[in-house]
Amino acid sequence: MNATFTDVLTIVGTLGGFEAIKWTVNFYANRKTNSRIEEAHADVEEFKALREYNEFLQKQLSEKEERFVEQTGRLRQVQDELFTLKESYSGVKLELALKRCEKKKCGDREPQNGY
């Protein structure tokens, strides 16, 4: 089959003529540029996803820090109450030691405390 130049032009004209030629030339001339543009769009989407994930992690971290501060506050409050109770216990124990009779099973208490 011998295709002549006019046959090729007839086929190209049938397929869209000058626009088909323009599209073909544009495609081959700009294929690297179009590839870089597509890669840039993919990078933008990837960075957007990473930024959203980073914001999600930052939010989780701040919530955990708030819970930690709250729990630390509760722990300190309980420790303060425990320290106060230990002080009062020590005071009662000291008072008991002062009023305890040194002689066991006797009628004369030493020290005399009025009980």
Short mmCIF file of C-alpha atoms in Angstrom, two decimals:
data_model
loop_
_atom_site.label_atom_id
_atom_site.label_comp_id
_atom_site.label_asym_id
_atom_site.label_seq_id
_atom_site.Cartn_x
_atom_site.Cartn_y
_atom_site.Cartn_z
CA MET A 1 0.00 0.00 0.00
CA ASN A 2 1.61 3.20 -1.11
CA ALA A 3 0.29 6.17 0.81
CA THR A 4 0.99 9.42 -0.87
CA PHE A 5 1.30 12.81 0.76
CA THR A 6 -2.20 13.74 -0.36
CA ASP A 7 -3.58 10.57 1.22
CA VAL A 8 -1.91 11.47 4.51
CA LEU A 9 -3.29 15.02 4.31
CA THR A 10 -6.75 13.65 3.55
CA ILE A 11 -6.59 11.37 6.60
CA VAL A 12 -5.32 14.20 8.81
CA GLY A 13 -8.02 16.49 7.46
CA THR A 14 -10.62 13.89 8.28
CA LEU A 15 -9.33 13.54 11.84
CA GLY A 16 -9.55 17.23 12.61
CA GLY A 17 -7.28 18.95 10.23
CA PHE A 18 -5.04 21.70 11.47
CA GLU A 19 -6.24 21.32 15.05
CA ALA A 20 -5.02 17.71 15.11
CA ILE A 21 -1.62 18.80 13.84
CA LYS A 22 -1.49 21.63 16.38
CA TRP A 23 -2.46 19.29 19.22
CA THR A 24 0.15 16.73 18.21
CA VAL A 25 2.93 19.31 17.98
CA ASN A 26 1.82 20.89 21.28
CA PHE A 27 1.75 17.48 22.99
CA TYR A 28 5.27 16.55 21.89
CA ALA A 29 6.69 20.02 22.52
CA ASN A 30 5.23 20.41 26.03
CA ARG A 31 5.24 16.85 27.38
CA LYS A 32 8.08 17.55 29.86
CA THR A 33 6.46 20.79 31.03
CA ASN A 34 3.12 19.05 31.46
CA SER A 35 4.84 16.28 33.41
CA ARG A 36 6.44 18.83 35.76
CA ILE A 37 3.09 20.57 36.23
CA GLU A 38 1.43 17.27 37.15
CA GLU A 39 4.23 16.46 39.59
CA ALA A 40 3.87 19.92 41.15
CA HIS A 41 0.13 19.37 41.62
CA ALA A 42 0.82 15.96 43.19
CA ASP A 43 3.38 17.56 45.54
CA VAL A 44 0.88 20.25 46.55
CA GLU A 45 -1.72 17.60 47.39
CA GLU A 46 0.84 15.59 49.35
CA PHE A 47 1.97 18.65 51.32
CA LYS A 48 -1.67 19.51 52.01
CA ALA A 49 -2.28 16.02 53.40
CA LEU A 50 0.89 16.21 55.51
CA ARG A 51 -0.10 19.65 56.83
CA GLU A 52 -3.55 18.36 57.83
CA TYR A 53 -1.98 15.34 59.55
CA ASN A 54 0.48 17.62 61.35
CA GLU A 55 -2.39 19.84 62.56
CA PHE A 56 -4.25 16.74 63.76
CA LEU A 57 -1.19 15.57 65.72
CA GLN A 58 -0.67 19.06 67.19
CA LYS A 59 -4.30 19.11 68.35
CA GLN A 60 -3.93 15.67 69.96
CA LEU A 61 -0.72 16.77 71.69
CA SER A 62 -2.33 19.91 73.09
CA GLU A 63 -5.30 17.87 74.38
CA LYS A 64 -2.94 15.42 76.07
CA GLU A 65 -0.99 18.29 77.62
CA GLU A 66 -4.23 19.76 79.00
CA ARG A 67 -5.20 16.39 80.49
CA PHE A 68 -1.70 16.06 81.98
CA VAL A 69 -1.95 19.50 83.60
CA GLU A 70 -5.40 18.63 84.98
CA GLN A 71 -4.22 15.29 86.38
CA THR A 72 -1.11 16.89 87.85
CA GLY A 73 -3.31 19.48 89.58
CA ARG A 74 -5.50 16.74 91.04
CA LEU A 75 -2.43 14.79 92.18
CA ARG A 76 -0.99 17.85 93.93
CA GLN A 77 -4.32 18.51 95.64
CA VAL A 78 -4.47 14.91 96.92
CA GLN A 79 -0.84 15.13 98.06
CA ASP A 80 -1.59 18.38 99.94
CA GLU A 81 -4.54 16.70 101.67
CA LEU A 82 -2.36 13.71 102.55
CA PHE A 83 0.36 16.00 103.94
CA THR A 84 -2.24 17.85 106.05
CA LEU A 85 -3.59 14.54 107.37
CA LYS A 86 -0.05 13.37 108.21
CA GLU A 87 0.59 16.60 110.11
CA SER A 88 -2.61 16.19 112.12
CA TYR A 89 -1.80 12.50 112.72
CA SER A 90 1.65 13.46 113.98
CA GLY A 91 0.09 16.04 116.28
CA VAL A 92 -2.37 13.51 117.71
CA LYS A 93 0.38 10.95 118.11
CA LEU A 94 2.55 13.50 119.97
CA GLU A 95 -0.36 14.45 122.23
CA LEU A 96 -1.02 10.77 122.95
CA ALA A 97 2.65 10.27 123.83
CA LEU A 98 2.47 13.17 126.29
CA LYS A 99 -0.65 11.83 128.01
CA ARG A 100 0.25 8.15 128.05
CA CYS A 101 1.05 6.71 131.43
CA GLU A 102 4.59 5.47 131.78
CA LYS A 103 3.72 3.05 134.53
CA LYS A 104 1.62 0.17 133.34
CA LYS A 105 -1.43 -0.92 135.37
CA CYS A 106 -1.05 1.55 138.17
CA GLY A 107 -3.28 3.89 140.10
CA ASP A 108 -0.81 6.75 140.08
CA ARG A 109 -0.41 8.19 136.61
CA GLU A 110 2.78 9.76 135.51
CA PRO A 111 2.53 12.39 134.19
CA GLN A 112 -0.60 13.64 135.89
CA ASN A 113 -2.89 14.91 133.16
CA GLY A 114 -6.28 15.04 134.79
CA TYR A 115 -7.78 11.95 133.17
#
